[in-house]
Coordinates of C-alpha atoms in Angstrom, one line a residue:
M239 CA 37.9 243.1 216.9
R240 CA 39.0 240.1 214.8
H241 CA 36.9 236.9 215.2
P242 CA 38.1 233.4 214.4
P243 CA 37.1 232.1 211.0
K244 CA 33.8 230.2 210.9
Q245 CA 34.1 226.5 211.1
S246 CA 34.1 224.9 207.7
L247 CA 34.9 221.5 206.3
A248 CA 37.2 223.3 203.9
N249 CA 39.3 224.3 206.9
W250 CA 40.2 220.6 207.3
L251 CA 41.5 220.3 203.8
V252 CA 45.2 221.0 204.5
P253 CA 45.6 218.6 207.4
A254 CA 43.7 215.9 205.5
A255 CA 45.8 216.4 202.4
L256 CA 49.0 216.3 204.5
A257 CA 47.9 213.1 206.1
G258 CA 47.2 211.6 202.7
L259 CA 50.6 212.7 201.4
V260 CA 52.4 211.3 204.4
L261 CA 50.7 207.9 203.9
V262 CA 51.4 207.8 200.2
L263 CA 55.1 208.6 200.7
Q264 CA 55.4 206.0 203.4
A265 CA 54.0 203.4 200.9
G266 CA 56.9 204.4 198.6
G267 CA 59.3 202.7 200.9
E268 CA 63.1 203.2 201.3
P269 CA 63.8 204.9 198.0
V270 CA 61.3 207.7 198.8
Y271 CA 62.6 207.9 202.4
A272 CA 66.2 208.2 201.2
A273 CA 65.4 210.8 198.6
L274 CA 63.4 213.1 200.9
R275 CA 64.7 212.8 204.5
Y276 CA 66.8 215.5 206.1
E277 CA 70.5 214.8 205.5
R278 CA 72.7 217.6 206.9
A279 CA 75.4 217.0 204.3
A280 CA 72.9 217.1 201.4
V281 CA 71.3 220.3 202.7
L282 CA 74.6 222.0 203.0
D283 CA 75.4 220.8 199.5
G284 CA 72.3 222.6 198.1
Q285 CA 69.5 220.1 198.5
Y286 CA 67.3 222.6 200.3
W287 CA 64.0 220.8 199.6
R288 CA 65.0 218.4 202.3
L289 CA 64.2 221.1 204.9
L290 CA 60.5 220.6 203.9
S291 CA 60.3 217.1 202.6
A292 CA 62.0 215.5 205.7
H293 CA 58.8 216.1 207.7
A294 CA 56.7 214.1 205.3
V295 CA 58.7 210.9 205.4
H296 CA 59.0 208.5 208.4
L297 CA 61.2 205.8 209.8
G298 CA 58.5 203.1 209.4
W299 CA 54.8 202.5 209.5
A300 CA 54.4 202.8 213.2
H301 CA 56.2 206.2 213.2
C302 CA 54.0 207.3 210.3
V303 CA 50.7 206.2 211.8
M304 CA 51.6 207.8 215.2
N305 CA 52.2 211.2 213.5
V306 CA 49.2 211.0 211.3
G307 CA 47.1 210.3 214.4
G308 CA 48.7 213.3 216.1
L309 CA 47.9 215.4 213.1
A310 CA 44.3 214.3 213.3
L311 CA 44.1 215.1 217.0
C312 CA 45.7 218.5 216.3
A313 CA 43.1 219.2 213.6
A314 CA 40.3 218.2 215.9
L315 CA 41.6 220.5 218.6
A316 CA 41.6 223.3 216.0
G317 CA 37.9 222.6 215.6
G318 CA 37.8 223.8 212.0
E319 CA 38.6 227.3 213.0
R320 CA 41.9 227.6 211.1
S321 CA 41.6 228.4 207.4
A322 CA 43.4 226.3 204.7
R323 CA 45.7 229.3 204.1
A324 CA 46.5 229.6 207.8
W325 CA 47.3 225.8 207.9
S326 CA 49.5 226.1 204.8
T327 CA 51.4 229.1 206.2
A328 CA 51.9 227.4 209.6
L329 CA 53.1 224.1 208.0
V330 CA 55.6 225.7 205.7
A331 CA 56.9 228.1 208.4
L332 CA 57.3 225.3 211.0
A333 CA 58.9 222.8 208.6
V334 CA 61.4 225.4 207.4
G335 CA 62.0 226.7 210.9
V336 CA 62.6 223.2 212.3
G337 CA 64.9 222.3 209.4
L338 CA 66.9 225.5 209.6
L339 CA 67.3 225.1 213.4
L340 CA 68.5 221.5 212.9
V341 CA 71.2 222.8 210.5
A342 CA 72.2 225.8 212.7
A343 CA 71.8 224.5 216.2
T344 CA 72.2 220.7 216.0
P345 CA 75.2 219.9 213.8
S346 CA 75.4 216.5 215.3
A347 CA 72.0 215.6 213.6
A348 CA 73.2 213.9 210.4
N349 CA 69.7 212.9 209.4
Y350 CA 66.1 213.3 210.5
A351 CA 62.7 212.3 209.3
G352 CA 59.2 212.6 210.6
L353 CA 56.4 215.1 211.3
S354 CA 56.8 215.2 215.0
G355 CA 58.9 218.5 215.2
V356 CA 56.3 220.3 213.1
L357 CA 53.5 218.5 215.0
Y358 CA 54.6 219.8 218.4
G359 CA 54.7 223.3 216.8
L360 CA 51.2 222.8 215.4
F361 CA 49.8 221.9 218.8
I362 CA 51.2 225.1 220.2
W363 CA 49.9 227.1 217.2
V364 CA 46.4 225.6 217.6
L365 CA 46.2 225.8 221.4
A366 CA 47.8 229.1 222.2
P367 CA 45.1 231.4 220.6
R368 CA 42.4 229.3 222.3
A369 CA 44.1 229.6 225.6
W370 CA 44.5 233.4 225.1
R371 CA 40.8 233.6 224.5
G372 CA 40.2 232.0 228.0
E373 CA 39.4 228.4 227.1
R374 CA 40.7 226.6 230.2
W375 CA 41.0 223.2 228.5
A376 CA 43.4 224.8 226.0
W377 CA 45.6 226.0 228.9
V378 CA 45.7 222.5 230.3
A379 CA 46.5 221.0 226.9
L380 CA 49.1 223.6 226.2
A381 CA 50.8 223.0 229.6
A382 CA 50.8 219.2 228.8
V383 CA 52.6 219.8 225.5
V384 CA 55.2 222.1 227.1
A385 CA 55.6 219.6 230.0
R386 CA 56.1 216.7 227.5
I387 CA 58.8 218.6 225.7
G388 CA 60.5 219.5 229.0
W389 CA 60.3 215.8 230.1
Q390 CA 61.8 214.7 226.9
L391 CA 64.7 217.1 227.3
V392 CA 65.6 215.8 230.8
Q393 CA 64.6 212.2 230.4
P394 CA 66.0 210.6 227.2
P395 CA 63.6 208.5 225.1
S396 CA 63.5 204.8 226.2
D397 CA 64.7 201.8 224.2
A398 CA 61.0 200.9 223.8
Q399 CA 60.3 204.3 222.2
R400 CA 63.2 203.9 219.8
A401 CA 62.1 200.4 218.9
L402 CA 58.5 201.6 218.3
I403 CA 59.5 204.3 215.8
G404 CA 62.4 202.4 214.3
G405 CA 65.2 204.8 215.2
E406 CA 66.3 207.7 217.4
V407 CA 63.8 210.3 218.7
M408 CA 65.1 213.7 217.8
V409 CA 63.9 215.6 220.9
E410 CA 65.5 218.8 219.6
A411 CA 63.1 218.9 216.7
H412 CA 60.2 218.9 219.1
L413 CA 61.7 221.9 221.0
Y414 CA 62.4 223.7 217.7
G415 CA 58.9 223.1 216.5
A416 CA 57.5 224.6 219.8
L417 CA 59.9 227.6 219.6
C418 CA 59.0 228.3 215.9
A419 CA 55.3 228.0 216.8
L420 CA 55.7 230.6 219.6
A421 CA 57.4 233.0 217.2
L422 CA 54.6 232.3 214.6
C423 CA 51.9 232.9 217.2
L424 CA 53.5 236.2 218.4
G425 CA 54.0 237.3 214.8
Q426 CA 50.4 236.6 213.8
A427 CA 49.1 238.3 216.9
A428 CA 51.1 241.4 216.1
L429 CA 49.8 241.4 212.5
H430 CA 46.2 241.1 213.7
R431 CA 46.7 244.0 216.1
L432 CA 48.1 246.2 213.3
R433 CA 45.2 245.3 211.1
D434 CA 42.7 246.0 213.8
A435 CA 44.3 249.3 214.8

């Protein structure tokens, strides 16, 4: 039987490093934002790095701080149980997955920036294994994340939400993050079963 990794401060390294990177890039202002955000035309023209980098830049400081706060909450919910390697794998898989789904499934999205699509995926990735282990609070939190995405899909973001982050809320990215996380969780569970067999 596979046990979760022991809690360790080292397991907080990747979320902390990502938070630091996001804050540094935000301090770079408009030139950094323009160079790194997702732009559909640029990606289709070969600037594939934007599939990753778009998630590290934000529309403004409020947008940035909200997502860094969400990342801190997600890391706290993980409780130090996820290794640095697991965090790195999840971040890259979710970022690329969300980016590719934006290209393939949302051609109307000319540009996108922010960690929120990946962040919704991270919440699913952190909570699902804990829920499967029978932790009731994780089931409640997981249900809240799924309900939030569902609500966003049927109830468009308000003008106040748009004003707060400084632009449009790309709800599709939140859904794509959750779907990619579900695929990631199922894939990781299958690999663990194969190793344990």
